[in-house]
Tab-separated table of C-alpha atoms and ligand atoms in Angstrom:
chain	number	residue	atom	x	y	z
H	227	MET	CA	-0.113	-0.238	-0.213
H	228	LYS	CA	1.444	3.429	-0.774
H	229	ILE	CA	1.901	5.985	1.042
H	230	GLU	CA	-0.715	8.871	0.069
H	231	VAL	CA	0.395	12.562	0.175
H	232	TRP	CA	-3.124	15.210	0.094
H	233	GLN	CA	-3.546	18.813	0.220
H	234	GLY	CA	-5.517	20.935	2.741
H	235	ASP	CA	-7.233	20.819	5.728
H	236	ILE	CA	-6.889	17.764	7.843
H	237	THR	CA	-10.079	18.443	10.118
H	238	ALA	CA	-11.861	17.542	6.877
H	239	LEU	CA	-10.507	13.935	6.095
H	240	ALA	CA	-12.948	11.276	7.080
H	241	VAL	CA	-10.656	8.622	8.280
H	242	ASP	CA	-9.936	6.519	11.468
H	243	ALA	CA	-7.686	8.670	12.921
H	244	ILE	CA	-6.077	12.188	12.379
H	245	VAL	CA	-2.961	12.658	14.162
H	246	ASN	CA	-2.663	16.849	15.684
H	247	ALA	CA	0.723	18.209	16.129
H	248	ALA	CA	0.221	18.933	19.773
H	249	ASN	CA	2.315	20.499	22.517
H	250	GLU	CA	3.167	19.010	26.203
H	251	SER	CA	-0.015	20.003	27.812
H	252	LEU	CA	-2.581	18.863	25.205
H	253	LEU	CA	-4.157	21.483	25.718
H	254	GLY	CA	-4.659	23.180	22.763
H	255	GLY	CA	-2.263	25.760	20.446
H	256	GLY	CA	-2.272	27.742	17.514
H	257	GLY	CA	-1.970	26.297	14.106
H	258	VAL	CA	-3.223	22.777	13.235
H	259	ASP	CA	-3.823	22.234	17.033
H	260	GLY	CA	-6.103	25.361	17.020
H	261	ALA	CA	-7.908	23.955	13.707
H	262	ILE	CA	-8.361	20.432	15.127
H	263	HIS	CA	-9.724	21.814	18.511
H	264	ARG	CA	-11.949	24.708	16.556
H	265	ALA	CA	-13.621	21.947	13.919
H	266	ALA	CA	-13.214	18.962	17.210
H	267	GLY	CA	-15.848	21.888	19.556
H	268	PRO	CA	-15.078	21.623	23.220
H	269	GLY	CA	-15.381	17.761	24.114
H	270	LEU	CA	-12.103	17.662	22.963
H	271	LEU	CA	-10.046	19.971	25.122
H	272	ALA	CA	-12.302	18.433	28.529
H	273	GLU	CA	-10.759	14.910	27.064
H	274	CYS	CA	-7.461	16.442	26.908
H	275	GLU	CA	-7.663	17.959	30.519
H	276	ARG	CA	-8.521	14.667	32.343
H	277	LEU	CA	-5.866	12.830	30.859
H	278	PRO	CA	-2.981	12.414	33.466
H	279	GLU	CA	-0.261	15.082	34.005
H	280	LEU	CA	3.091	13.308	33.937
H	281	ARG	CA	4.821	16.155	35.777
H	282	PRO	CA	3.311	19.886	35.870
H	283	GLY	CA	2.051	20.650	32.562
H	284	VAL	CA	2.870	17.400	30.991
H	285	ARG	CA	0.132	15.324	29.670
H	286	CYS	CA	2.373	14.072	26.748
H	287	PRO	CA	6.089	14.685	26.531
H	288	THR	CA	7.849	14.795	23.038
H	289	GLY	CA	7.848	12.462	21.084
H	290	GLU	CA	4.890	10.285	22.868
H	291	VAL	CA	1.346	10.154	21.667
H	292	ARG	CA	-2.032	10.294	23.536
H	293	ALA	CA	-5.255	9.179	22.151
H	294	THR	CA	-8.846	10.979	22.196
H	295	GLY	CA	-12.425	11.017	20.479
H	296	ALA	CA	-12.434	12.925	17.690
H	297	TYR	CA	-16.123	15.012	18.422
H	298	ALA	CA	-17.544	17.148	15.859
H	299	LEU	CA	-14.901	16.250	13.494
H	300	PRO	CA	-15.277	13.454	10.598
H	301	ALA	CA	-12.471	11.801	11.760
H	302	ARG	CA	-13.161	8.774	14.654
H	303	HIS	CA	-10.095	9.183	16.999
H	304	VAL	CA	-7.421	11.682	17.005
H	305	LEU	CA	-3.960	11.296	18.498
H	306	HIS	CA	-2.198	13.920	20.001
H	307	THR	CA	1.263	13.599	19.681
H	308	VAL	CA	4.038	15.954	20.473
H	309	GLY	CA	6.806	16.866	18.118
H	310	PRO	CA	10.639	18.702	18.811
H	311	VAL	CA	11.149	22.110	18.661
H	312	TRP	CA	14.104	22.224	16.183
H	313	HIS	CA	17.256	24.165	17.431
H	314	ASP	CA	20.474	23.006	15.420
H	315	GLY	CA	19.593	19.155	14.702
H	316	GLN	CA	22.203	18.047	17.436
H	317	ARG	CA	19.259	17.565	20.338
H	318	ASP	CA	17.742	14.735	19.427
H	319	GLU	CA	15.185	16.580	16.842
H	320	PRO	CA	15.319	13.451	14.157
H	321	ALA	CA	14.941	10.709	16.827
H	322	LEU	CA	12.268	12.626	18.808
H	323	LEU	CA	10.377	13.367	14.979
H	324	ALA	CA	10.356	9.541	13.699
H	325	ASN	CA	8.831	8.793	17.115
H	326	CYS	CA	5.857	10.642	16.622
H	327	TYR	CA	5.458	8.972	13.577
H	328	TRP	CA	6.250	5.247	14.370
H	329	LYS	CA	4.396	5.595	18.017
H	330	SER	CA	1.138	7.449	16.697
H	331	LEU	CA	1.122	4.110	14.165
H	332	GLN	CA	1.688	1.826	16.855
H	333	LEU	CA	-1.410	2.969	19.048
H	334	ALA	CA	-3.270	3.326	15.234
H	335	GLU	CA	-2.799	-0.294	15.074
H	336	SER	CA	-3.511	-1.126	18.740
H	337	LEU	CA	-7.106	0.348	18.263
H	338	ASN	CA	-7.244	-1.313	15.335
H	339	LEU	CA	-7.477	1.426	13.191
H	340	GLN	CA	-7.011	1.228	9.657
H	341	SER	CA	-6.525	4.330	8.106
H	342	ILE	CA	-4.485	7.512	9.609
H	343	ALA	CA	-3.421	11.044	8.659
H	344	PHE	CA	-0.406	12.969	9.749
H	345	PRO	CA	-0.240	16.574	9.456
H	346	ALA	CA	2.949	17.536	8.986
H	347	ILE	CA	4.358	17.959	12.419
H	348	SER	CA	7.098	20.460	13.642
H	349	CYS	CA	6.960	22.303	10.327
H	350	GLY	CA	5.047	25.372	11.396
H	351	VAL	CA	6.060	27.268	14.509
H	352	TYR	CA	8.195	24.365	15.834
H	353	GLY	CA	10.430	25.377	12.776
H	354	TYR	CA	11.938	22.107	11.662
H	355	PRO	CA	13.448	22.287	8.162
H	356	LEU	CA	10.926	21.202	6.078
H	357	TYR	CA	12.211	18.675	3.939
H	358	GLN	CA	14.626	17.145	6.181
H	359	ALA	CA	11.126	16.492	7.802
H	360	ALA	CA	9.414	15.021	5.109
H	361	GLN	CA	12.145	12.904	4.668
H	362	ILE	CA	11.382	11.768	8.059
H	363	ALA	CA	7.825	10.791	7.691
H	364	VAL	CA	8.251	8.978	4.487
H	365	THR	CA	11.128	6.747	6.071
H	366	GLU	CA	8.832	6.012	9.192
H	367	THR	CA	5.518	5.491	6.707
H	368	LEU	CA	7.086	3.051	4.493
H	369	ALA	CA	9.182	1.735	7.381
H	370	TRP	CA	6.343	1.000	8.782
H	371	GLN	CA	4.486	-0.273	6.226
H	372	ARG	CA	7.008	-2.628	5.238
H	373	SER	CA	6.864	-4.436	8.638
H	374	HIS	CA	3.483	-4.841	9.042
H	375	ALA	CA	1.526	-7.301	7.174
H	376	GLN	CA	-2.128	-5.422	8.314
H	377	PRO	CA	-2.277	-2.728	6.033
H	378	MET	CA	-3.177	0.743	7.074
H	379	ARG	CA	-4.013	3.551	5.032
H	380	ILE	CA	-1.432	6.365	5.730
H	381	VAL	CA	-2.063	10.204	4.338
H	382	LEU	CA	0.342	12.694	4.527
H	383	VAL	CA	-1.441	15.872	4.696
H	384	ALA	CA	-0.028	19.220	2.930
H	385	PHE	CA	-1.430	22.067	4.291
H	386	ASN	CA	0.458	24.362	1.549
H	387	THR	CA	2.718	23.737	-1.912
H	388	ALA	CA	5.857	23.808	-0.507
H	389	THR	CA	4.993	20.868	1.843
H	390	ALA	CA	3.211	18.678	-0.606
H	391	LYS	CA	5.990	19.160	-2.710
H	392	ALA	CA	8.532	18.174	-0.169
H	393	TYR	CA	6.599	14.978	0.845
H	394	GLN	CA	6.848	14.123	-2.873
H	395	GLN	CA	10.877	15.042	-3.071
H	396	ALA	CA	10.891	12.673	-0.130
H	397	LEU	CA	8.620	9.836	-1.578
H	398	SER	CA	10.793	10.055	-5.053
H	399	ALA	CA	14.041	9.950	-3.202
H	400	ALA	CA	13.052	6.919	-1.587
H	401	GLY	CA	11.799	5.236	-5.161
H	402	GLN	CA	8.206	5.662	-4.465
H	403	VAL	CA	5.657	7.242	-6.743
H	404	ALA	CA	4.110	10.320	-5.109
Z	1096	ADP	P1	4.066	22.600	15.292
Z	1096	ADP	O1	3.733	23.248	16.006
Z	1096	ADP	O2	4.522	21.143	15.463
Z	1096	ADP	O3	5.545	23.202	14.188
Z	1096	ADP	P2	2.134	23.897	13.790
Z	1096	ADP	O4	0.774	23.546	13.694
Z	1096	ADP	O5	2.572	25.006	13.790
Z	1096	ADP	O6	3.005	22.627	14.393
Z	1096	ADP	O7	2.525	23.189	12.160
Z	1096	ADP	C1	2.610	21.626	11.897
Z	1096	ADP	C2	2.058	21.483	10.292
Z	1096	ADP	O8	0.875	22.015	10.173
Z	1096	ADP	C3	2.705	23.193	9.202
Z	1096	ADP	O9	2.787	22.264	8.136
Z	1096	ADP	C4	1.352	23.873	9.059
Z	1096	ADP	O10	1.263	24.135	7.850
Z	1096	ADP	C5	0.564	22.926	8.540
Z	1096	ADP	N1	-1.091	23.175	9.414
Z	1096	ADP	C6	-1.736	24.099	9.720
Z	1096	ADP	N2	-2.657	24.147	10.033
Z	1096	ADP	C7	-3.620	22.767	9.515
Z	1096	ADP	C8	-4.459	22.099	8.879
Z	1096	ADP	N3	-5.644	22.622	9.394
Z	1096	ADP	N4	-4.355	21.023	8.393
Z	1096	ADP	C9	-3.278	20.589	8.196
Z	1096	ADP	N5	-2.495	21.125	8.222
Z	1096	ADP	C10	-2.040	22.374	9.116
């Protein structure tokens, strides 16, 4: 099964799970996080607030993922993951970003989901260089598909043309038709 690239608003997708690029508090923010909370309605924030804090203000550490319902969204679940803030590439950013993709897919599998859509995690205010992030998204999702017999439809959502191009380039570099 190939990795799909789709350009548009992730909140419109009727997939089993959309992934949210959240922050460690899981209490909402700007960018795709704000869009998901607005479209889902207040039930989403209420459920996030009920998730346990591991330490003050941290419900989901960077590189990890938590599942909630999707409320008014057409998707069935929201998987909240926290991408790394880009500093200089020397602070484990690639491994943390890879974890976001891999652990989201593992959680989707454990919930018996068959389709998942990812935004470009860390590529907004967290400042991850776009092409490097696209390469990680493509590498991890392809590796996951190749190592799992159970089919999972994986959509990489690009909110703008530059992101769509980065995904297409990364897929071509990995030998996949974009
Ligand atoms: P981060 O804090 O992880 O950088 P952002 O939300 O700032 O998260 O940006 C992540 C990516 O999500 C960016 O590429 C941004 O363009 C994209 N984005 C913003 N809104 C949406 C949306 N409604 N649907 C899909 N992608 C979105």
